[in-house]
PDB file of C-alpha atoms in Angstrom:
ATOM      1  CA  MET A   1      47.446 -17.344 -56.440  1.00 96.00           C
ATOM      2  CA  LEU A   2      45.474 -17.647 -53.217  1.00 98.00           C
ATOM      3  CA  ASP A   3      44.693 -21.104 -51.753  1.00 98.00           C
ATOM      4  CA  PHE A   4      41.778 -20.752 -49.187  1.00 98.00           C
ATOM      5  CA  ILE A   5      41.292 -23.675 -46.753  1.00 98.00           C
ATOM      6  CA  THR A   6      38.017 -24.084 -45.115  1.00 96.00           C
ATOM      7  CA  ASN A   7      35.975 -26.333 -42.814  1.00 92.00           C
ATOM      8  CA  PRO A   8      32.545 -26.010 -44.300  1.00 90.00           C
ATOM      9  CA  PHE A   9      30.815 -26.444 -40.887  1.00 82.00           C
ATOM     10  CA  ALA A  10      32.901 -23.895 -39.031  1.00 79.00           C
ATOM     11  CA  GLY A  11      31.054 -21.349 -37.293  1.00 66.00           C
ATOM     12  CA  GLY A  12      28.060 -23.401 -36.106  1.00 66.00           C
ATOM     13  CA  GLU A  13      24.767 -23.041 -37.828  1.00 60.00           C
ATOM     14  CA  SER A  14      25.356 -26.152 -39.903  1.00 64.00           C
ATOM     15  CA  GLY A  15      28.048 -24.203 -42.016  1.00 77.00           C
ATOM     16  CA  LYS A  16      25.583 -21.478 -42.853  1.00 85.00           C
ATOM     17  CA  LYS A  17      28.001 -18.671 -41.790  1.00 87.00           C
ATOM     18  CA  ILE A  18      30.859 -20.361 -43.813  1.00 93.00           C
ATOM     19  CA  ARG A  19      28.771 -20.930 -46.894  1.00 92.00           C
ATOM     20  CA  LYS A  20      27.614 -17.298 -47.076  1.00 94.00           C
ATOM     21  CA  ALA A  21      31.201 -15.971 -46.709  1.00 95.00           C
ATOM     22  CA  VAL A  22      32.676 -18.332 -49.217  1.00 97.00           C
ATOM     23  CA  ASP A  23      29.950 -17.124 -51.688  1.00 97.00           C
ATOM     24  CA  ILE A  24      30.766 -13.429 -50.851  1.00 97.00           C
ATOM     25  CA  LEU A  25      34.509 -14.188 -51.312  1.00 98.00           C
ATOM     26  CA  GLU A  26      34.254 -16.203 -54.481  1.00 97.00           C
ATOM     27  CA  LYS A  27      32.280 -13.475 -56.258  1.00 97.00           C
ATOM     28  CA  GLU A  28      34.529 -10.773 -55.305  1.00 98.00           C
ATOM     29  CA  LEU A  29      37.594 -12.749 -56.314  1.00 98.00           C
ATOM     30  CA  ILE A  30      36.256 -13.383 -59.755  1.00 97.00           C
ATOM     31  CA  LYS A  31      35.256  -9.607 -60.026  1.00 97.00           C
ATOM     32  CA  ARG A  32      38.849  -8.607 -59.238  1.00 97.00           C
ATOM     33  CA  ARG A  33      40.241 -11.525 -61.391  1.00 97.00           C
ATOM     34  CA  ILE A  34      42.228 -12.853 -58.790  1.00 97.00           C
ATOM     35  CA  GLU A  35      43.555 -16.439 -59.366  1.00 98.00           C
ATOM     36  CA  HIS A  36      42.266 -18.676 -56.330  1.00 98.00           C
ATOM     37  CA  THR A  37      41.296 -22.107 -55.327  1.00 98.00           C
ATOM     38  CA  PHE A  38      39.116 -23.125 -52.308  1.00 98.00           C
ATOM     39  CA  HIS A  39      40.011 -26.328 -50.578  1.00 98.00           C
ATOM     40  CA  PHE A  40      37.133 -27.742 -48.355  1.00 97.00           C
ATOM     41  CA  THR A  41      38.101 -30.143 -45.374  1.00 97.00           C
ATOM     42  CA  THR A  42      35.823 -33.258 -45.138  1.00 95.00           C
ATOM     43  CA  TYR A  43      37.106 -34.674 -41.746  1.00 94.00           C
ATOM     44  CA  ARG A  44      38.920 -33.494 -38.716  1.00 93.00           C
ATOM     45  CA  LYS A  45      42.824 -32.558 -39.059  1.00 96.00           C
ATOM     46  CA  GLU A  46      42.347 -32.703 -42.834  1.00 98.00           C
ATOM     47  CA  ALA A  47      43.549 -29.068 -43.188  1.00 98.00           C
ATOM     48  CA  ILE A  48      47.005 -30.260 -42.011  1.00 98.00           C
ATOM     49  CA  LYS A  49      47.340 -32.453 -45.094  1.00 98.00           C
ATOM     50  CA  ILE A  50      45.915 -29.968 -47.296  1.00 98.00           C
ATOM     51  CA  THR A  51      48.386 -27.464 -46.128  1.00 98.00           C
ATOM     52  CA  GLN A  52      51.394 -29.742 -46.752  1.00 98.00           C
ATOM     53  CA  GLU A  53      50.001 -30.644 -50.237  1.00 98.00           C
ATOM     54  CA  ILE A  54      49.594 -26.964 -51.395  1.00 98.00           C
ATOM     55  CA  ILE A  55      52.930 -25.885 -50.093  1.00 98.00           C
ATOM     56  CA  LYS A  56      54.520 -29.140 -51.725  1.00 98.00           C
ATOM     57  CA  ASN A  57      52.936 -27.844 -55.112  1.00 98.00           C
ATOM     58  CA  GLY A  58      54.342 -24.523 -54.787  1.00 98.00           C
ATOM     59  CA  GLY A  59      51.650 -22.603 -52.970  1.00 98.00           C
ATOM     60  CA  THR A  60      52.720 -19.347 -51.566  1.00 98.00           C
ATOM     61  CA  ASP A  61      49.583 -17.868 -49.768  1.00 98.00           C
ATOM     62  CA  ILE A  62      47.413 -19.816 -47.534  1.00 98.00           C
ATOM     63  CA  ILE A  63      44.229 -18.374 -46.294  1.00 98.00           C
ATOM     64  CA  VAL A  64      42.015 -19.851 -43.634  1.00 98.00           C
ATOM     65  CA  VAL A  65      38.234 -19.322 -44.070  1.00 97.00           C
ATOM     66  CA  GLY A  66      37.192 -20.167 -40.778  1.00 95.00           C
ATOM     67  CA  GLY A  67      37.949 -20.160 -36.879  1.00 94.00           C
ATOM     68  CA  ASP A  68      40.617 -20.864 -34.402  1.00 96.00           C
ATOM     69  CA  GLY A  69      40.300 -24.737 -34.989  1.00 94.00           C
ATOM     70  CA  THR A  70      41.044 -24.564 -38.625  1.00 96.00           C
ATOM     71  CA  LEU A  71      43.942 -22.069 -38.189  1.00 98.00           C
ATOM     72  CA  HIS A  72      45.440 -24.284 -35.637  1.00 98.00           C
ATOM     73  CA  GLU A  73      45.227 -27.298 -38.087  1.00 98.00           C
ATOM     74  CA  VAL A  74      46.784 -25.068 -41.009  1.00 98.00           C
ATOM     75  CA  LEU A  75      49.743 -23.983 -38.630  1.00 98.00           C
ATOM     76  CA  ASN A  76      50.569 -27.546 -38.014  1.00 98.00           C
ATOM     77  CA  GLY A  77      50.723 -28.285 -41.642  1.00 98.00           C
ATOM     78  CA  PHE A  78      52.800 -25.308 -42.345  1.00 98.00           C
ATOM     79  CA  SER A  79      56.448 -25.394 -43.704  1.00 97.00           C
ATOM     80  CA  ASP A  80      58.780 -23.174 -45.865  1.00 98.00           C
ATOM     81  CA  PHE A  81      58.037 -20.183 -43.762  1.00 98.00           C
ATOM     82  CA  ASP A  82      60.516 -18.196 -45.836  1.00 97.00           C
ATOM     83  CA  ARG A  83      58.321 -18.169 -48.769  1.00 97.00           C
ATOM     84  CA  VAL A  84      54.682 -19.068 -47.586  1.00 98.00           C
ATOM     85  CA  ASN A  85      52.483 -16.453 -45.934  1.00 98.00           C
ATOM     86  CA  LEU A  86      49.235 -17.143 -43.914  1.00 98.00           C
ATOM     87  CA  GLY A  87      46.077 -15.235 -43.553  1.00 98.00           C
ATOM     88  CA  ILE A  88      42.596 -15.620 -42.130  1.00 98.00           C
ATOM     89  CA  ILE A  89      39.056 -14.608 -43.133  1.00 98.00           C
ATOM     90  CA  PRO A  90      37.193 -14.964 -39.667  1.00 96.00           C
ATOM     91  CA  CYS A  91      34.333 -17.039 -39.820  1.00 94.00           C
ATOM     92  CA  GLY A  92      34.492 -19.446 -37.016  1.00 91.00           C
ATOM     93  CA  THR A  93      32.384 -19.399 -33.616  1.00 86.00           C
ATOM     94  CA  GLY A  94      35.084 -17.594 -31.367  1.00 87.00           C
ATOM     95  CA  ASN A  95      37.587 -15.926 -33.934  1.00 95.00           C
ATOM     96  CA  ASP A  96      39.660 -15.303 -31.051  1.00 97.00           C
ATOM     97  CA  PHE A  97      43.211 -15.040 -32.503  1.00 98.00           C
ATOM     98  CA  ALA A  98      41.952 -13.010 -35.437  1.00 98.00           C
ATOM     99  CA  ALA A  99      40.631 -10.656 -32.817  1.00 97.00           C
ATOM    100  CA  ALA A 100      43.985 -10.445 -31.166  1.00 97.00           C
ATOM    101  CA  LEU A 101      45.439  -9.377 -34.513  1.00 97.00           C
ATOM    102  CA  LYS A 102      42.523  -6.848 -35.014  1.00 97.00           C
ATOM    103  CA  ILE A 103      41.475  -8.389 -38.155  1.00 98.00           C
ATOM    104  CA  PRO A 104      38.110  -7.462 -39.505  1.00 97.00           C
ATOM    105  CA  PHE A 105      35.344 -10.025 -39.136  1.00 96.00           C
ATOM    106  CA  LYS A 106      33.584  -8.803 -42.451  1.00 97.00           C
ATOM    107  CA  PRO A 107      34.761 -11.150 -45.250  1.00 97.00           C
ATOM    108  CA  ILE A 108      35.372  -8.373 -47.831  1.00 98.00           C
ATOM    109  CA  GLU A 109      37.183  -6.212 -45.307  1.00 98.00           C
ATOM    110  CA  ALA A 110      39.429  -9.264 -44.202  1.00 98.00           C
ATOM    111  CA  LEU A 111      40.249  -9.928 -47.940  1.00 98.00           C
ATOM    112  CA  ASP A 112      41.023  -6.429 -48.627  1.00 98.00           C
ATOM    113  CA  LEU A 113      43.565  -6.524 -45.942  1.00 97.00           C
ATOM    114  CA  ILE A 114      45.250  -9.677 -47.451  1.00 98.00           C
ATOM    115  CA  LEU A 115      45.153  -8.305 -50.863  1.00 97.00           C
ATOM    116  CA  ASN A 116      46.464  -4.620 -50.031  1.00 95.00           C
ATOM    117  CA  GLY A 117      48.494  -5.269 -47.039  1.00 91.00           C
ATOM    118  CA  GLU A 118      51.621  -7.204 -46.277  1.00 94.00           C
ATOM    119  CA  ALA A 119      52.310 -10.470 -44.306  1.00 98.00           C
ATOM    120  CA  LYS A 120      54.206  -9.396 -41.119  1.00 98.00           C
ATOM    121  CA  TYR A 121      56.176 -11.568 -38.673  1.00 98.00           C
ATOM    122  CA  THR A 122      53.600 -13.060 -36.027  1.00 98.00           C
ATOM    123  CA  ASP A 123      54.741 -15.209 -32.907  1.00 98.00           C
ATOM    124  CA  TYR A 124      53.418 -18.647 -32.538  1.00 98.00           C
ATOM    125  CA  MET A 125      53.995 -21.217 -29.866  1.00 98.00           C
ATOM    126  CA  GLN A 126      56.155 -24.382 -30.225  1.00 98.00           C
ATOM    127  CA  MET A 127      55.767 -27.625 -28.294  1.00 98.00           C
ATOM    128  CA  PRO A 128      57.525 -30.958 -28.675  1.00 98.00           C
ATOM    129  CA  THR A 129      54.550 -32.522 -30.513  1.00 97.00           C
ATOM    130  CA  VAL A 130      52.305 -29.720 -31.887  1.00 98.00           C
ATOM    131  CA  ARG A 131      52.248 -25.849 -32.459  1.00 98.00           C
ATOM    132  CA  GLY A 132      49.830 -23.386 -31.090  1.00 98.00           C
ATOM    133  CA  ILE A 133      48.984 -19.775 -31.932  1.00 98.00           C
ATOM    134  CA  ASN A 134      46.419 -18.472 -29.475  1.00 98.00           C
ATOM    135  CA  ILE A 135      46.069 -20.267 -26.207  1.00 98.00           C
ATOM    136  CA  ILE A 136      47.553 -23.361 -24.532  1.00 98.00           C
ATOM    137  CA  GLY A 137      46.210 -24.674 -21.047  1.00 94.00           C
ATOM    138  CA  MET A 138      45.366 -27.324 -18.761  1.00 93.00           C
ATOM    139  CA  GLY A 139      42.945 -27.282 -16.002  1.00 87.00           C
ATOM    140  CA  VAL A 140      39.530 -25.625 -16.021  1.00 83.00           C
ATOM    141  CA  ASP A 141      39.560 -24.832 -19.418  1.00 79.00           C
ATOM    142  CA  VAL A 142      40.029 -28.461 -20.598  1.00 87.00           C
ATOM    143  CA  ALA A 143      37.093 -29.449 -18.471  1.00 83.00           C
ATOM    144  CA  VAL A 144      35.018 -26.544 -20.080  1.00 84.00           C
ATOM    145  CA  LEU A 145      35.845 -27.580 -23.577  1.00 84.00           C
ATOM    146  CA  LYS A 146      34.727 -31.164 -22.786  1.00 85.00           C
ATOM    147  CA  ARG A 147      31.548 -30.047 -21.562  1.00 85.00           C
ATOM    148  CA  TYR A 148      31.128 -27.619 -24.413  1.00 83.00           C
ATOM    149  CA  GLU A 149      31.979 -30.607 -26.916  1.00 78.00           C
ATOM    150  CA  ALA A 150      28.805 -32.387 -25.656  1.00 77.00           C
ATOM    151  CA  LEU A 151      26.499 -29.398 -26.646  1.00 84.00           C
ATOM    152  CA  LYS A 152      24.506 -29.944 -29.677  1.00 76.00           C
ATOM    153  CA  ARG A 153      24.539 -26.399 -30.504  1.00 76.00           C
ATOM    154  CA  LYS A 154      27.935 -24.592 -29.955  1.00 74.00           C
ATOM    155  CA  THR A 155      27.582 -20.604 -29.206  1.00 77.00           C
ATOM    156  CA  LYS A 156      29.324 -18.018 -27.206  1.00 75.00           C
ATOM    157  CA  PHE A 157      26.680 -18.084 -24.684  1.00 81.00           C
ATOM    158  CA  GLY A 158      26.949 -22.066 -24.449  1.00 82.00           C
ATOM    159  CA  TYR A 159      30.596 -21.701 -23.763  1.00 81.00           C
ATOM    160  CA  THR A 160      30.090 -19.159 -21.004  1.00 82.00           C
ATOM    161  CA  THR A 161      27.345 -21.586 -19.441  1.00 86.00           C
ATOM    162  CA  CYS A 162      29.806 -24.575 -19.512  1.00 85.00           C
ATOM    163  CA  LEU A 163      32.326 -22.106 -17.883  1.00 80.00           C
ATOM    164  CA  ILE A 164      30.044 -21.423 -14.790  1.00 81.00           C
ATOM    165  CA  LYS A 165      29.046 -25.051 -14.365  1.00 82.00           C
ATOM    166  CA  THR A 166      32.767 -26.094 -14.527  1.00 81.00           C
ATOM    167  CA  LEU A 167      33.936 -23.594 -12.046  1.00 76.00           C
ATOM    168  CA  ALA A 168      31.161 -24.446  -9.580  1.00 74.00           C
ATOM    169  CA  ASN A 169      32.644 -28.015  -8.929  1.00 76.00           C
ATOM    170  CA  PHE A 170      36.239 -27.845 -10.419  1.00 76.00           C
ATOM    171  CA  GLU A 171      39.180 -29.414  -8.312  1.00 78.00           C
ATOM    172  CA  TYR A 172      42.645 -27.909  -7.855  1.00 86.00           C
ATOM    173  CA  SER A 173      45.740 -29.293  -9.510  1.00 88.00           C
ATOM    174  CA  ASP A 174      49.371 -29.516  -8.223  1.00 93.00           C
ATOM    175  CA  PHE A 175      52.090 -28.779 -10.745  1.00 95.00           C
ATOM    176  CA  ASP A 176      55.537 -27.321 -11.174  1.00 96.00           C
ATOM    177  CA  ALA A 177      56.194 -24.749 -13.747  1.00 97.00           C
ATOM    178  CA  THR A 178      59.710 -23.837 -14.883  1.00 98.00           C
ATOM    179  CA  ILE A 179      59.510 -20.481 -16.508  1.00 98.00           C
ATOM    180  CA  ASP A 180      62.614 -19.235 -18.210  1.00 98.00           C
ATOM    181  CA  GLY A 181      64.773 -21.564 -15.908  1.00 97.00           C
ATOM    182  CA  GLU A 182      63.009 -20.617 -12.864  1.00 97.00           C
ATOM    183  CA  LYS A 183      61.075 -23.498 -11.141  1.00 97.00           C
ATOM    184  CA  ASN A 184      58.011 -22.885  -8.726  1.00 96.00           C
ATOM    185  CA  HIS A 185      55.130 -25.074  -7.380  1.00 96.00           C
ATOM    186  CA  TYR A 186      51.584 -24.191  -7.926  1.00 95.00           C
ATOM    187  CA  ARG A 187      48.311 -25.430  -6.818  1.00 93.00           C
ATOM    188  CA  SER A 188      45.573 -23.957  -9.399  1.00 91.00           C
ATOM    189  CA  PHE A 189      42.763 -24.626 -11.304  1.00 85.00           C
ATOM    190  CA  ILE A 190      44.334 -23.350 -14.426  1.00 87.00           C
ATOM    191  CA  ALA A 191      47.859 -22.965 -16.094  1.00 91.00           C
ATOM    192  CA  CYS A 192      47.523 -20.814 -19.283  1.00 95.00           C
ATOM    193  CA  VAL A 193      50.133 -19.950 -21.670  1.00 98.00           C
ATOM    194  CA  ALA A 194      48.964 -16.893 -23.920  1.00 98.00           C
ATOM    195  CA  ASN A 195      49.924 -15.810 -27.284  1.00 98.00           C
ATOM    196  CA  GLY A 196      46.652 -14.100 -27.973  1.00 98.00           C
ATOM    197  CA  HIS A 197      44.591 -12.406 -25.415  1.00 98.00           C
ATOM    198  CA  ARG A 198      41.282 -14.247 -25.467  1.00 96.00           C
ATOM    199  CA  TYR A 199      39.677 -17.598 -25.903  1.00 93.00           C
ATOM    200  CA  GLY A 200      36.039 -19.272 -25.615  1.00 88.00           C
ATOM    201  CA  GLY A 201      34.754 -16.613 -28.095  1.00 87.00           C
ATOM    202  CA  GLY A 202      35.789 -13.530 -26.310  1.00 92.00           C
ATOM    203  CA  ILE A 203      36.708 -14.556 -22.700  1.00 90.00           C
ATOM    204  CA  PRO A 204      39.848 -12.183 -21.938  1.00 96.00           C
ATOM    205  CA  ILE A 205      41.853 -14.709 -20.070  1.00 95.00           C
ATOM    206  CA  CYS A 206      45.270 -12.525 -20.662  1.00 97.00           C
ATOM    207  CA  PRO A 207      44.221  -9.019 -21.748  1.00 97.00           C
ATOM    208  CA  VAL A 208      47.838  -7.946 -22.000  1.00 98.00           C
ATOM    209  CA  ALA A 209      48.894 -10.625 -24.427  1.00 98.00           C
ATOM    210  CA  ASP A 210      50.201  -9.408 -27.675  1.00 98.00           C
ATOM    211  CA  PRO A 211      51.134 -12.020 -30.383  1.00 98.00           C
ATOM    212  CA  THR A 212      53.708  -9.605 -31.975  1.00 98.00           C
ATOM    213  CA  ASP A 213      55.898  -8.495 -29.014  1.00 98.00           C
ATOM    214  CA  GLY A 214      58.048 -11.742 -28.919  1.00 98.00           C
ATOM    215  CA  LYS A 215      56.976 -12.721 -25.367  1.00 98.00           C
ATOM    216  CA  LEU A 216      54.410 -15.370 -24.179  1.00 98.00           C
ATOM    217  CA  ASN A 217      52.164 -14.947 -20.780  1.00 98.00           C
ATOM    218  CA  PHE A 218      51.866 -17.436 -18.375  1.00 98.00           C
ATOM    219  CA  VAL A 219      48.653 -17.279 -16.160  1.00 97.00           C
ATOM    220  CA  ALA A 220      47.718 -19.467 -12.783  1.00 96.00           C
ATOM    221  CA  ALA A 221      44.817 -19.011 -10.800  1.00 91.00           C
ATOM    222  CA  THR A 222      45.646 -20.273  -7.136  1.00 88.00           C
ATOM    223  CA  GLU A 223      43.186 -21.451  -4.465  1.00 85.00           C
ATOM    224  CA  MET A 224      40.488 -19.265  -3.491  1.00 85.00           C
ATOM    225  CA  SER A 225      37.126 -19.524  -1.706  1.00 82.00           C
ATOM    226  CA  LYS A 226      33.786 -19.983  -3.616  1.00 75.00           C
ATOM    227  CA  GLY A 227      32.971 -16.596  -2.947  1.00 78.00           C
ATOM    228  CA  ARG A 228      36.297 -15.288  -4.573  1.00 86.00           C
ATOM    229  CA  ILE A 229      35.689 -17.659  -7.587  1.00 81.00           C
ATOM    230  CA  ILE A 230      32.434 -15.886  -8.365  1.00 81.00           C
ATOM    231  CA  LYS A 231      34.509 -12.475  -8.306  1.00 86.00           C
ATOM    232  CA  ALA A 232      37.246 -14.270 -10.235  1.00 85.00           C
ATOM    233  CA  PHE A 233      34.525 -15.025 -12.888  1.00 83.00           C
ATOM    234  CA  ILE A 234      33.118 -11.409 -13.056  1.00 88.00           C
ATOM    235  CA  LYS A 235      36.748 -10.024 -13.241  1.00 91.00           C
ATOM    236  CA  LEU A 236      37.530 -12.627 -16.034  1.00 88.00           C
ATOM    237  CA  LYS A 237      34.444 -11.453 -18.180  1.00 87.00           C
ATOM    238  CA  ILE A 238      35.333  -7.712 -17.903  1.00 93.00           C
ATOM    239  CA  GLY A 239      39.043  -8.256 -18.762  1.00 94.00           C
ATOM    240  CA  ARG A 240      40.372  -7.565 -15.194  1.00 95.00           C
ATOM    241  CA  ILE A 241      41.243 -11.178 -14.138  1.00 94.00           C
ATOM    242  CA  LEU A 242      44.985 -10.246 -13.523  1.00 96.00           C
ATOM    243  CA  ASP A 243      44.003  -7.709 -10.866  1.00 95.00           C
ATOM    244  CA  LEU A 244      43.208 -10.627  -8.329  1.00 94.00           C
ATOM    245  CA  LYS A 245      45.788 -11.357  -5.763  1.00 94.00           C
ATOM    246  CA  GLU A 246      45.299 -14.978  -6.260  1.00 94.00           C
ATOM    247  CA  VAL A 247      46.090 -14.888 -10.100  1.00 96.00           C
ATOM    248  CA  TYR A 248      49.837 -15.165 -10.998  1.00 96.00           C
ATOM    249  CA  HIS A 249      51.186 -13.545 -14.254  1.00 97.00           C
ATOM    250  CA  LYS A 250      54.483 -13.486 -15.929  1.00 97.00           C
ATOM    251  CA  THR A 251      55.875 -12.974 -19.484  1.00 98.00           C
ATOM    252  CA  PHE A 252      58.326 -15.441 -20.577  1.00 97.00           C
ATOM    253  CA  THR A 253      59.769 -17.236 -23.707  1.00 98.00           C
ATOM    254  CA  GLU A 254      60.012 -20.839 -22.577  1.00 98.00           C
ATOM    255  CA  VAL A 255      58.041 -22.817 -20.057  1.00 98.00           C
ATOM    256  CA  LYS A 256      57.901 -26.420 -18.914  1.00 98.00           C
ATOM    257  CA  ILE A 257      55.105 -27.727 -16.739  1.00 97.00           C
ATOM    258  CA  ASP A 258      55.122 -30.942 -14.859  1.00 95.00           C
ATOM    259  CA  ALA A 259      51.628 -32.030 -13.266  1.00 92.00           C
ATOM    260  CA  GLN A 260      51.326 -34.671 -10.724  1.00 86.00           C
ATOM    261  CA  LYS A 261      48.512 -36.419 -12.361  1.00 88.00           C
ATOM    262  CA  PRO A 262      47.740 -37.298 -15.944  1.00 88.00           C
ATOM    263  CA  TYR A 263      46.253 -34.280 -17.801  1.00 91.00           C
ATOM    264  CA  THR A 264      44.883 -33.077 -21.156  1.00 93.00           C
ATOM    265  CA  VAL A 265      46.268 -29.838 -22.892  1.00 95.00           C
ATOM    266  CA  ASN A 266      43.926 -27.285 -24.620  1.00 95.00           C
ATOM    267  CA  VAL A 267      45.890 -26.121 -27.551  1.00 97.00           C
ATOM    268  CA  ASP A 268      43.790 -23.464 -29.609  1.00 97.00           C
ATOM    269  CA  GLY A 269      40.598 -25.306 -28.715  1.00 92.00           C
ATOM    270  CA  GLU A 270      41.966 -28.765 -29.419  1.00 94.00           C
ATOM    271  CA  LEU A 271      42.470 -31.228 -26.720  1.00 94.00           C
ATOM    272  CA  TYR A 272      45.672 -33.489 -26.581  1.00 96.00           C
ATOM    273  CA  ASP A 273      46.126 -36.274 -23.865  1.00 93.00           C
ATOM    274  CA  ASP A 274      49.320 -36.457 -22.129  1.00 83.00           C
ATOM    275  CA  ILE A 275      51.782 -34.576 -24.418  1.00 94.00           C
ATOM    276  CA  PRO A 276      54.791 -32.861 -23.027  1.00 96.00           C
ATOM    277  CA  PHE A 277      53.670 -29.340 -21.535  1.00 97.00           C
ATOM    278  CA  GLU A 278      56.787 -27.471 -22.765  1.00 98.00           C
ATOM    279  CA  VAL A 279      56.262 -24.343 -24.810  1.00 98.00           C
ATOM    280  CA  LYS A 280      58.585 -22.030 -26.683  1.00 98.00           C
ATOM    281  CA  ILE A 281      57.890 -18.671 -28.351  1.00 98.00           C
ATOM    282  CA  VAL A 282      58.762 -18.683 -32.058  1.00 98.00           C
ATOM    283  CA  SER A 283      59.224 -15.135 -33.449  1.00 98.00           C
ATOM    284  CA  ASN A 284      60.499 -13.634 -36.899  1.00 98.00           C
ATOM    285  CA  THR A 285      59.410 -16.895 -38.669  1.00 98.00           C
ATOM    286  CA  LEU A 286      55.627 -16.956 -39.478  1.00 98.00           C
ATOM    287  CA  LYS A 287      54.601 -14.254 -41.900  1.00 98.00           C
ATOM    288  CA  PHE A 288      50.847 -13.427 -41.284  1.00 98.00           C
ATOM    289  CA  TYR A 289      48.652 -11.101 -43.067  1.00 98.00           C
ATOM    290  CA  ARG A 290      47.510  -8.488 -40.366  1.00 96.00           C
TER     291      ARG A 290
END
């Protein structure tokens, strides 16, 4: 039995992309005589509740039909990791975590991977109040998301435009980061914890990140001139951001960030105000079809 959870409006275009994918999947599942149920969300964070109910009722295979936002909600409703598996049919706007796992973007190919493959241990991130699976950050990425949320039409190009506008006027923040027990002070316009390697629909914030290696990646971009910010943006777009001398990168298993001002945290594209910025890697627990 496969339980599919989908946000009918994920992927933009008023849900056109999702409706097409669900129709393709439904026909294929019926053709192959595979028992299944589609669960459609009607409000934000409902996927958490749906996931909890499926597991409570004995479900064993939960498949997200959507993007990083729906995946984030499902992960936060997850339990019984020993018997329940997770999968995804990428149909969102960005599909960044699916890209990190090299999951096909065509619905039938992604379905074949689930039906013919196996669920393998995949890392996720645990905070005191919420789980994340792709990127957790504070700073410029939060400002970009707030600007992006105001757009009527949400596209990858729109996200990039928001990023450029935000970088032009963004202020630096001071914070302390204790990484695997070692504390350092930073003045940066971003503090990023990466499990996946990209966000924002394909922006490679940490190209070396691997959600199967048992490690997380910390990335901070320290003060630089406006001219260097332009160069940093170009490097970011081509996957070379870690080459800059102003960019600090370290692999780790546990981090705690203490900021001097109130802050908002971006967890997989969802915004949380003033939650504890403490992140631990969780390995050998979540089984993901990949």
